[in-house]
Amino acid sequence: MEIAEDPETVALAKARGEIEKALKGEGGWEYNSTKENVELHFNMFKMPSGLVMKFTKGITELDVAAATASEIVTNFESMALWDKQFHSGRVVEEVKGSECERKFVYMRFKAPWPVWGRDFCNVSEVYKKKDGAVDVVAVSRPHGDAPEASGLVRANLIYGGWVFEPIRGAGDRCKATYITAMDPNGTLPLWLVNQVANDTPMCLAAIAKFIKKYPDKVDSMAAVAREKMRRVLEPTVKESKQMMSPQQKNNPRRSREKYPCGREWG
């Protein structure tokens, strides 16, 4: 009997499919310009409501390994240093049994007066590949421990992803791609919606500056990243079993297909 997928697995799989299309430039993605060494690509997407949203993609190169880059973009302490709109964040739940570091996260972002700030409740996974590449995929999902807050508007991350790929022959450097499709919800002036969309992929330039400005912090995150990569790509039998849920233990082959992290991915 086929076991039904949980809603988060379905949502993440759909998000990953959209990110893969964005990487290939399919479905309306078009190059716009290059600013501060960041290629900007936009996709004017018509929502079911008829509203046209601007989805964004940025591409650049970073002077860190792919795994280190993934730590920088998922660490709330570092986010506060490279994202000027970031207010705060916390891990709501780390999902046991997932080999992909699945977790629910709550994040709050600032907005210019008189616009209300936005918050998100997202579920994310990290996919580590045996060639050293790392993908981070996220999508909005509700969680009982992250209810909507007074004075904020709950935004919807339709899909978002970071894709970090090693650059061959370049040492600890990687190609970084940031893709986001987001509906801010609420009532916002068109100029502000467009400004946010235009600014979003430029966080890659801010991350490049962060890497140069805070070498000690980057070195610490690099050490954490190397250890995580080692544990994923060279798991012992005992570690693998501990990471599996009872359902996954009964069908380990299906588990790898469901959570394609590490050796079975790529």
PDB file of C-alpha atoms in Angstrom:
ATOM      1  CA  MET A   1       0.000   0.000   0.000  1.00  0.00           C
ATOM      2  CA  GLU A   2       1.341   3.433  -0.960  1.00  0.00           C
ATOM      3  CA  ILE A   3       1.914   5.688   2.045  1.00  0.00           C
ATOM      4  CA  ALA A   4       0.462   9.178   1.634  1.00  0.00           C
ATOM      5  CA  GLU A   5       3.017  11.967   1.648  1.00  0.00           C
ATOM      6  CA  ASP A   6       2.725  14.564   4.394  1.00  0.00           C
ATOM      7  CA  PRO A   7       1.775  18.114   3.261  1.00  0.00           C
ATOM      8  CA  GLU A   8       5.253  19.505   3.906  1.00  0.00           C
ATOM      9  CA  THR A   9       6.910  16.854   1.717  1.00  0.00           C
ATOM     10  CA  VAL A  10       4.451  17.604  -1.087  1.00  0.00           C
ATOM     11  CA  ALA A  11       4.987  21.365  -0.760  1.00  0.00           C
ATOM     12  CA  LEU A  12       8.776  21.044  -0.725  1.00  0.00           C
ATOM     13  CA  ALA A  13       8.752  18.756  -3.755  1.00  0.00           C
ATOM     14  CA  LYS A  14       6.619  21.264  -5.667  1.00  0.00           C
ATOM     15  CA  ALA A  15       8.923  24.098  -4.615  1.00  0.00           C
ATOM     16  CA  ARG A  16      11.973  22.179  -5.740  1.00  0.00           C
ATOM     17  CA  GLY A  17      10.354  21.573  -9.131  1.00  0.00           C
ATOM     18  CA  GLU A  18       9.765  25.312  -9.558  1.00  0.00           C
ATOM     19  CA  ILE A  19      13.330  26.079  -8.523  1.00  0.00           C
ATOM     20  CA  GLU A  20      14.697  23.608 -11.060  1.00  0.00           C
ATOM     21  CA  LYS A  21      12.663  25.328 -13.784  1.00  0.00           C
ATOM     22  CA  ALA A  22      13.970  28.699 -12.649  1.00  0.00           C
ATOM     23  CA  LEU A  23      17.548  27.426 -12.825  1.00  0.00           C
ATOM     24  CA  LYS A  24      16.941  26.436 -16.441  1.00  0.00           C
ATOM     25  CA  GLY A  25      15.240  29.750 -17.209  1.00  0.00           C
ATOM     26  CA  GLU A  26      11.970  28.026 -18.059  1.00  0.00           C
ATOM     27  CA  GLY A  27       8.472  29.367 -17.489  1.00  0.00           C
ATOM     28  CA  GLY A  28       8.962  33.074 -18.147  1.00  0.00           C
ATOM     29  CA  TRP A  29      12.325  33.853 -16.536  1.00  0.00           C
ATOM     30  CA  GLU A  30      14.248  36.617 -18.306  1.00  0.00           C
ATOM     31  CA  TYR A  31      17.639  38.235 -17.742  1.00  0.00           C
ATOM     32  CA  ASN A  32      17.301  41.885 -16.724  1.00  0.00           C
ATOM     33  CA  SER A  33      20.701  43.336 -15.839  1.00  0.00           C
ATOM     34  CA  THR A  34      23.900  42.889 -13.823  1.00  0.00           C
ATOM     35  CA  LYS A  35      24.523  44.993 -10.730  1.00  0.00           C
ATOM     36  CA  GLU A  36      27.445  44.664  -8.286  1.00  0.00           C
ATOM     37  CA  ASN A  37      28.430  41.365  -9.949  1.00  0.00           C
ATOM     38  CA  VAL A  38      24.919  39.964  -9.435  1.00  0.00           C
ATOM     39  CA  GLU A  39      22.951  38.841 -12.478  1.00  0.00           C
ATOM     40  CA  LEU A  40      19.299  39.813 -12.064  1.00  0.00           C
ATOM     41  CA  HIS A  41      16.532  37.725 -13.620  1.00  0.00           C
ATOM     42  CA  PHE A  42      12.804  38.353 -13.232  1.00  0.00           C
ATOM     43  CA  ASN A  43       9.623  36.421 -13.923  1.00  0.00           C
ATOM     44  CA  MET A  44       6.341  38.327 -14.167  1.00  0.00           C
ATOM     45  CA  PHE A  45       3.936  35.678 -12.919  1.00  0.00           C
ATOM     46  CA  LYS A  46       0.162  35.969 -13.027  1.00  0.00           C
ATOM     47  CA  MET A  47      -1.387  34.681  -9.802  1.00  0.00           C
ATOM     48  CA  PRO A  48      -4.765  32.847  -9.747  1.00  0.00           C
ATOM     49  CA  SER A  49      -6.279  36.084  -8.399  1.00  0.00           C
ATOM     50  CA  GLY A  50      -5.175  37.882 -11.556  1.00  0.00           C
ATOM     51  CA  LEU A  51      -2.478  39.879  -9.739  1.00  0.00           C
ATOM     52  CA  VAL A  52       0.896  39.895 -11.520  1.00  0.00           C
ATOM     53  CA  MET A  53       3.835  39.281  -9.153  1.00  0.00           C
ATOM     54  CA  LYS A  54       7.513  39.772  -9.895  1.00  0.00           C
ATOM     55  CA  PHE A  55       9.503  36.646  -8.944  1.00  0.00           C
ATOM     56  CA  THR A  56      13.270  37.083  -8.697  1.00  0.00           C
ATOM     57  CA  LYS A  57      16.529  35.255  -9.334  1.00  0.00           C
ATOM     58  CA  GLY A  58      20.045  36.446  -8.589  1.00  0.00           C
ATOM     59  CA  ILE A  59      23.323  34.787  -9.606  1.00  0.00           C
ATOM     60  CA  THR A  60      26.858  35.577  -8.448  1.00  0.00           C
ATOM     61  CA  GLU A  61      30.079  33.979  -7.209  1.00  0.00           C
ATOM     62  CA  LEU A  62      31.115  33.850  -3.551  1.00  0.00           C
ATOM     63  CA  ASP A  63      34.554  33.410  -1.988  1.00  0.00           C
ATOM     64  CA  VAL A  64      33.506  30.470   0.200  1.00  0.00           C
ATOM     65  CA  ALA A  65      32.735  26.796  -0.309  1.00  0.00           C
ATOM     66  CA  ALA A  66      29.152  25.857  -1.137  1.00  0.00           C
ATOM     67  CA  ALA A  67      28.545  24.283   2.282  1.00  0.00           C
ATOM     68  CA  THR A  68      29.822  27.403   4.058  1.00  0.00           C
ATOM     69  CA  ALA A  69      27.525  29.591   1.955  1.00  0.00           C
ATOM     70  CA  SER A  70      24.559  27.460   3.026  1.00  0.00           C
ATOM     71  CA  GLU A  71      25.444  28.072   6.679  1.00  0.00           C
ATOM     72  CA  ILE A  72      25.666  31.825   6.108  1.00  0.00           C
ATOM     73  CA  VAL A  73      22.161  32.044   4.631  1.00  0.00           C
ATOM     74  CA  THR A  74      20.500  29.811   7.243  1.00  0.00           C
ATOM     75  CA  ASN A  75      22.159  31.312  10.339  1.00  0.00           C
ATOM     76  CA  PHE A  76      20.006  34.008  11.950  1.00  0.00           C
ATOM     77  CA  GLU A  77      22.993  35.717  13.601  1.00  0.00           C
ATOM     78  CA  SER A  78      24.707  36.213  10.262  1.00  0.00           C
ATOM     79  CA  MET A  79      21.444  37.196   8.540  1.00  0.00           C
ATOM     80  CA  ALA A  80      21.180  40.157  10.889  1.00  0.00           C
ATOM     81  CA  LEU A  81      24.519  41.372   9.518  1.00  0.00           C
ATOM     82  CA  TRP A  82      23.906  40.997   5.785  1.00  0.00           C
ATOM     83  CA  ASP A  83      20.126  41.505   5.451  1.00  0.00           C
ATOM     84  CA  LYS A  84      19.144  45.066   6.402  1.00  0.00           C
ATOM     85  CA  GLN A  85      15.425  44.155   6.414  1.00  0.00           C
ATOM     86  CA  PHE A  86      15.807  41.133   8.717  1.00  0.00           C
ATOM     87  CA  HIS A  87      14.429  41.721  12.208  1.00  0.00           C
ATOM     88  CA  SER A  88      14.593  38.356  13.960  1.00  0.00           C
ATOM     89  CA  GLY A  89      14.120  34.632  13.512  1.00  0.00           C
ATOM     90  CA  ARG A  90      13.892  31.363  15.373  1.00  0.00           C
ATOM     91  CA  VAL A  91      13.668  27.660  14.735  1.00  0.00           C
ATOM     92  CA  VAL A  92      10.119  26.579  15.543  1.00  0.00           C
ATOM     93  CA  GLU A  93      10.693  22.836  15.131  1.00  0.00           C
ATOM     94  CA  GLU A  94      13.451  20.564  13.897  1.00  0.00           C
ATOM     95  CA  VAL A  95      11.742  17.567  12.317  1.00  0.00           C
ATOM     96  CA  LYS A  96      13.121  14.266  13.571  1.00  0.00           C
ATOM     97  CA  GLY A  97      13.636  11.519  11.024  1.00  0.00           C
ATOM     98  CA  SER A  98      14.614  13.827   8.178  1.00  0.00           C
ATOM     99  CA  GLU A  99      18.062  13.457   6.684  1.00  0.00           C
ATOM    100  CA  CYS A 100      17.729  16.876   5.080  1.00  0.00           C
ATOM    101  CA  GLU A 101      17.772  19.045   8.211  1.00  0.00           C
ATOM    102  CA  ARG A 102      14.056  19.713   7.767  1.00  0.00           C
ATOM    103  CA  LYS A 103      12.866  22.443  10.069  1.00  0.00           C
ATOM    104  CA  PHE A 104      10.113  24.980  10.548  1.00  0.00           C
ATOM    105  CA  VAL A 105      11.408  28.516  10.968  1.00  0.00           C
ATOM    106  CA  TYR A 106       9.763  31.796  11.898  1.00  0.00           C
ATOM    107  CA  MET A 107      11.216  35.041  10.528  1.00  0.00           C
ATOM    108  CA  ARG A 108      10.226  38.659  10.909  1.00  0.00           C
ATOM    109  CA  PHE A 109      11.221  41.451   8.506  1.00  0.00           C
ATOM    110  CA  LYS A 110      11.126  45.238   8.795  1.00  0.00           C
ATOM    111  CA  ALA A 111       9.315  47.561   6.404  1.00  0.00           C
ATOM    112  CA  PRO A 112       9.437  51.343   5.839  1.00  0.00           C
ATOM    113  CA  TRP A 113       6.854  53.437   7.671  1.00  0.00           C
ATOM    114  CA  PRO A 114       3.845  53.388   7.435  1.00  0.00           C
ATOM    115  CA  VAL A 115       3.886  49.835   6.020  1.00  0.00           C
ATOM    116  CA  TRP A 116       3.516  46.985   8.510  1.00  0.00           C
ATOM    117  CA  GLY A 117       6.354  44.538   8.819  1.00  0.00           C
ATOM    118  CA  ARG A 118       6.048  41.043   7.370  1.00  0.00           C
ATOM    119  CA  ASP A 119       6.596  37.676   8.972  1.00  0.00           C
ATOM    120  CA  PHE A 120       6.900  34.161   7.592  1.00  0.00           C
ATOM    121  CA  CYS A 121       6.490  30.630   8.859  1.00  0.00           C
ATOM    122  CA  ASN A 122       8.411  28.378   6.478  1.00  0.00           C
ATOM    123  CA  VAL A 123       9.477  24.779   6.263  1.00  0.00           C
ATOM    124  CA  SER A 124      12.898  24.189   4.726  1.00  0.00           C
ATOM    125  CA  GLU A 125      15.278  21.406   3.798  1.00  0.00           C
ATOM    126  CA  VAL A 126      18.972  21.327   2.951  1.00  0.00           C
ATOM    127  CA  TYR A 127      20.160  19.009   0.188  1.00  0.00           C
ATOM    128  CA  LYS A 128      23.873  18.183   0.277  1.00  0.00           C
ATOM    129  CA  LYS A 129      25.294  16.562  -2.852  1.00  0.00           C
ATOM    130  CA  LYS A 130      28.324  14.323  -3.113  1.00  0.00           C
ATOM    131  CA  ASP A 131      30.031  16.791  -5.476  1.00  0.00           C
ATOM    132  CA  GLY A 132      30.004  19.409  -2.701  1.00  0.00           C
ATOM    133  CA  ALA A 133      26.977  21.362  -3.946  1.00  0.00           C
ATOM    134  CA  VAL A 134      24.283  22.389  -1.474  1.00  0.00           C
ATOM    135  CA  ASP A 135      20.667  23.432  -2.111  1.00  0.00           C
ATOM    136  CA  VAL A 136      18.343  25.035   0.429  1.00  0.00           C
ATOM    137  CA  VAL A 137      14.626  24.862  -0.417  1.00  0.00           C
ATOM    138  CA  ALA A 138      11.844  26.579   1.526  1.00  0.00           C
ATOM    139  CA  VAL A 139       8.109  27.175   1.293  1.00  0.00           C
ATOM    140  CA  SER A 140       5.529  28.699   3.630  1.00  0.00           C
ATOM    141  CA  ARG A 141       3.636  26.224   5.799  1.00  0.00           C
ATOM    142  CA  PRO A 142       1.576  26.845   8.957  1.00  0.00           C
ATOM    143  CA  HIS A 143       2.726  25.682  12.373  1.00  0.00           C
ATOM    144  CA  GLY A 144       0.861  25.809  15.672  1.00  0.00           C
ATOM    145  CA  ASP A 145       3.865  27.278  17.483  1.00  0.00           C
ATOM    146  CA  ALA A 146       4.173  30.195  15.040  1.00  0.00           C
ATOM    147  CA  PRO A 147       0.736  31.875  14.954  1.00  0.00           C
ATOM    148  CA  GLU A 148       0.135  35.146  13.133  1.00  0.00           C
ATOM    149  CA  ALA A 149       1.298  38.093  15.228  1.00  0.00           C
ATOM    150  CA  SER A 150      -0.458  41.356  15.956  1.00  0.00           C
ATOM    151  CA  GLY A 151       0.988  44.320  14.080  1.00  0.00           C
ATOM    152  CA  LEU A 152       2.488  42.163  11.311  1.00  0.00           C
ATOM    153  CA  VAL A 153       1.220  40.786   8.012  1.00  0.00           C
ATOM    154  CA  ARG A 154       1.846  37.079   7.381  1.00  0.00           C
ATOM    155  CA  ALA A 155       3.518  36.870   3.966  1.00  0.00           C
ATOM    156  CA  ASN A 156       3.547  33.794   1.779  1.00  0.00           C
ATOM    157  CA  LEU A 157       6.756  32.282   0.411  1.00  0.00           C
ATOM    158  CA  ILE A 158       5.404  30.419  -2.606  1.00  0.00           C
ATOM    159  CA  TYR A 159       8.837  28.914  -3.109  1.00  0.00           C
ATOM    160  CA  GLY A 160      12.369  29.980  -2.336  1.00  0.00           C
ATOM    161  CA  GLY A 161      15.771  28.446  -2.759  1.00  0.00           C
ATOM    162  CA  TRP A 162      19.500  28.895  -2.511  1.00  0.00           C
ATOM    163  CA  VAL A 163      21.658  26.840  -4.887  1.00  0.00           C
ATOM    164  CA  PHE A 164      25.385  26.722  -4.194  1.00  0.00           C
ATOM    165  CA  GLU A 165      27.659  24.949  -6.669  1.00  0.00           C
ATOM    166  CA  PRO A 166      31.446  24.490  -6.359  1.00  0.00           C
ATOM    167  CA  ILE A 167      33.508  26.216  -9.040  1.00  0.00           C
ATOM    168  CA  ARG A 168      35.990  23.670 -10.365  1.00  0.00           C
ATOM    169  CA  GLY A 169      39.618  24.688 -10.059  1.00  0.00           C
ATOM    170  CA  ALA A 170      38.770  27.751  -7.959  1.00  0.00           C
ATOM    171  CA  GLY A 171      39.362  26.366  -4.459  1.00  0.00           C
ATOM    172  CA  ASP A 172      36.798  27.380  -1.859  1.00  0.00           C
ATOM    173  CA  ARG A 173      34.581  29.389  -4.188  1.00  0.00           C
ATOM    174  CA  CYS A 174      31.057  28.716  -5.357  1.00  0.00           C
ATOM    175  CA  LYS A 175      28.411  29.884  -7.774  1.00  0.00           C
ATOM    176  CA  ALA A 176      25.429  31.136  -5.790  1.00  0.00           C
ATOM    177  CA  THR A 177      21.865  31.379  -7.093  1.00  0.00           C
ATOM    178  CA  TYR A 178      19.012  32.821  -5.042  1.00  0.00           C
ATOM    179  CA  ILE A 179      15.445  32.302  -6.255  1.00  0.00           C
ATOM    180  CA  THR A 180      12.341  33.601  -4.557  1.00  0.00           C
ATOM    181  CA  ALA A 181       8.631  33.742  -5.367  1.00  0.00           C
ATOM    182  CA  MET A 182       6.829  35.625  -2.651  1.00  0.00           C
ATOM    183  CA  ASP A 183       3.427  37.203  -2.066  1.00  0.00           C
ATOM    184  CA  PRO A 184       3.702  39.925   0.617  1.00  0.00           C
ATOM    185  CA  ASN A 185      -0.075  39.892   1.167  1.00  0.00           C
ATOM    186  CA  GLY A 186      -1.875  42.855   2.645  1.00  0.00           C
ATOM    187  CA  THR A 187      -2.176  46.172   0.814  1.00  0.00           C
ATOM    188  CA  LEU A 188       1.060  47.612  -0.511  1.00  0.00           C
ATOM    189  CA  PRO A 189       1.729  50.405  -3.016  1.00  0.00           C
ATOM    190  CA  LEU A 190       2.967  49.093  -6.351  1.00  0.00           C
ATOM    191  CA  TRP A 191       6.223  51.073  -6.115  1.00  0.00           C
ATOM    192  CA  LEU A 192       7.112  49.343  -2.864  1.00  0.00           C
ATOM    193  CA  VAL A 193       6.266  45.865  -4.185  1.00  0.00           C
ATOM    194  CA  ASN A 194       8.529  46.484  -7.178  1.00  0.00           C
ATOM    195  CA  GLN A 195      11.290  47.931  -5.007  1.00  0.00           C
ATOM    196  CA  VAL A 196      11.296  44.881  -2.751  1.00  0.00           C
ATOM    197  CA  ALA A 197      11.363  42.558  -5.762  1.00  0.00           C
ATOM    198  CA  ASN A 198      14.261  44.472  -7.328  1.00  0.00           C
ATOM    199  CA  ASP A 199      16.221  44.556  -4.068  1.00  0.00           C
ATOM    200  CA  THR A 200      15.671  40.942  -3.017  1.00  0.00           C
ATOM    201  CA  PRO A 201      18.336  39.221  -5.183  1.00  0.00           C
ATOM    202  CA  MET A 202      20.842  41.947  -4.280  1.00  0.00           C
ATOM    203  CA  CYS A 203      21.251  40.235  -0.922  1.00  0.00           C
ATOM    204  CA  LEU A 204      23.895  38.195  -2.777  1.00  0.00           C
ATOM    205  CA  ALA A 205      26.055  41.314  -3.032  1.00  0.00           C
ATOM    206  CA  ALA A 206      25.505  41.936   0.682  1.00  0.00           C
ATOM    207  CA  ILE A 207      26.586  38.364   1.452  1.00  0.00           C
ATOM    208  CA  ALA A 208      29.780  38.843  -0.591  1.00  0.00           C
ATOM    209  CA  LYS A 209      30.553  41.923   1.520  1.00  0.00           C
ATOM    210  CA  PHE A 210      29.741  40.037   4.723  1.00  0.00           C
ATOM    211  CA  ILE A 211      32.264  37.321   3.786  1.00  0.00           C
ATOM    212  CA  LYS A 212      35.036  39.912   3.432  1.00  0.00           C
ATOM    213  CA  LYS A 213      34.054  41.931   6.502  1.00  0.00           C
ATOM    214  CA  TYR A 214      33.679  39.070   9.005  1.00  0.00           C
ATOM    215  CA  PRO A 215      36.374  36.458   8.237  1.00  0.00           C
ATOM    216  CA  ASP A 216      36.366  35.027  11.775  1.00  0.00           C
ATOM    217  CA  LYS A 217      32.620  34.421  11.714  1.00  0.00           C
ATOM    218  CA  VAL A 218      32.903  32.875   8.258  1.00  0.00           C
ATOM    219  CA  ASP A 219      35.709  30.573   9.418  1.00  0.00           C
ATOM    220  CA  SER A 220      33.540  29.377  12.327  1.00  0.00           C
ATOM    221  CA  MET A 221      30.627  28.640  10.013  1.00  0.00           C
ATOM    222  CA  ALA A 222      32.979  26.890   7.580  1.00  0.00           C
ATOM    223  CA  ALA A 223      34.033  24.496  10.345  1.00  0.00           C
ATOM    224  CA  VAL A 224      30.391  23.726  11.142  1.00  0.00           C
ATOM    225  CA  ALA A 225      29.645  23.253   7.440  1.00  0.00           C
ATOM    226  CA  ARG A 226      32.530  20.818   6.937  1.00  0.00           C
ATOM    227  CA  GLU A 227      31.360  18.687   9.857  1.00  0.00           C
ATOM    228  CA  LYS A 228      27.771  18.606   8.598  1.00  0.00           C
ATOM    229  CA  MET A 229      28.926  17.670   5.117  1.00  0.00           C
ATOM    230  CA  ARG A 230      31.106  14.885   6.485  1.00  0.00           C
ATOM    231  CA  ARG A 231      28.243  13.419   8.491  1.00  0.00           C
ATOM    232  CA  VAL A 232      25.881  13.490   5.514  1.00  0.00           C
ATOM    233  CA  LEU A 233      28.244  12.177   2.868  1.00  0.00           C
ATOM    234  CA  GLU A 234      29.998   9.603   5.044  1.00  0.00           C
ATOM    235  CA  PRO A 235      27.288   8.325   7.405  1.00  0.00           C
ATOM    236  CA  THR A 236      27.811   5.223   9.501  1.00  0.00           C
ATOM    237  CA  VAL A 237      25.090   2.586   9.516  1.00  0.00           C
ATOM    238  CA  LYS A 238      24.213   3.562  13.058  1.00  0.00           C
ATOM    239  CA  GLU A 239      23.863   7.265  12.176  1.00  0.00           C
ATOM    240  CA  SER A 240      21.695   6.456   9.160  1.00  0.00           C
ATOM    241  CA  LYS A 241      19.298   4.360  11.233  1.00  0.00           C
ATOM    242  CA  GLN A 242      19.099   7.005  13.949  1.00  0.00           C
ATOM    243  CA  MET A 243      18.053   9.630  11.399  1.00  0.00           C
ATOM    244  CA  MET A 244      15.250   7.471  10.031  1.00  0.00           C
ATOM    245  CA  SER A 245      11.694   7.377  11.291  1.00  0.00           C
ATOM    246  CA  PRO A 246      10.052   3.937  11.841  1.00  0.00           C
ATOM    247  CA  GLN A 247       8.320   4.278   8.446  1.00  0.00           C
ATOM    248  CA  GLN A 248      11.625   4.978   6.745  1.00  0.00           C
ATOM    249  CA  LYS A 249      13.367   2.042   8.449  1.00  0.00           C
ATOM    250  CA  ASN A 250      10.714  -0.300   7.058  1.00  0.00           C
ATOM    251  CA  ASN A 251      11.405   0.946   3.550  1.00  0.00           C
ATOM    252  CA  PRO A 252      14.918   2.473   3.386  1.00  0.00           C
ATOM    253  CA  ARG A 253      14.925   2.638  -0.419  1.00  0.00           C
ATOM    254  CA  ARG A 254      11.807   4.799  -0.449  1.00  0.00           C
ATOM    255  CA  SER A 255      13.339   6.885   2.347  1.00  0.00           C
ATOM    256  CA  ARG A 256      16.256   7.867   0.119  1.00  0.00           C
ATOM    257  CA  GLU A 257      13.870   8.867  -2.644  1.00  0.00           C
ATOM    258  CA  LYS A 258      11.787  10.923  -0.255  1.00  0.00           C
ATOM    259  CA  TYR A 259      14.727  12.673   1.399  1.00  0.00           C
ATOM    260  CA  PRO A 260      17.389  12.808  -1.349  1.00  0.00           C
ATOM    261  CA  CYS A 261      20.200  14.226   0.791  1.00  0.00           C
ATOM    262  CA  GLY A 262      23.817  13.208   0.429  1.00  0.00           C
ATOM    263  CA  ARG A 263      24.959  10.179  -1.514  1.00  0.00           C
ATOM    264  CA  GLU A 264      21.633   9.306  -3.110  1.00  0.00           C
ATOM    265  CA  TRP A 265      21.176  12.805  -4.508  1.00  0.00           C
ATOM    266  CA  GLY A 266      22.666  14.190  -7.682  1.00  0.00           C
TER     267      GLY A 266
END
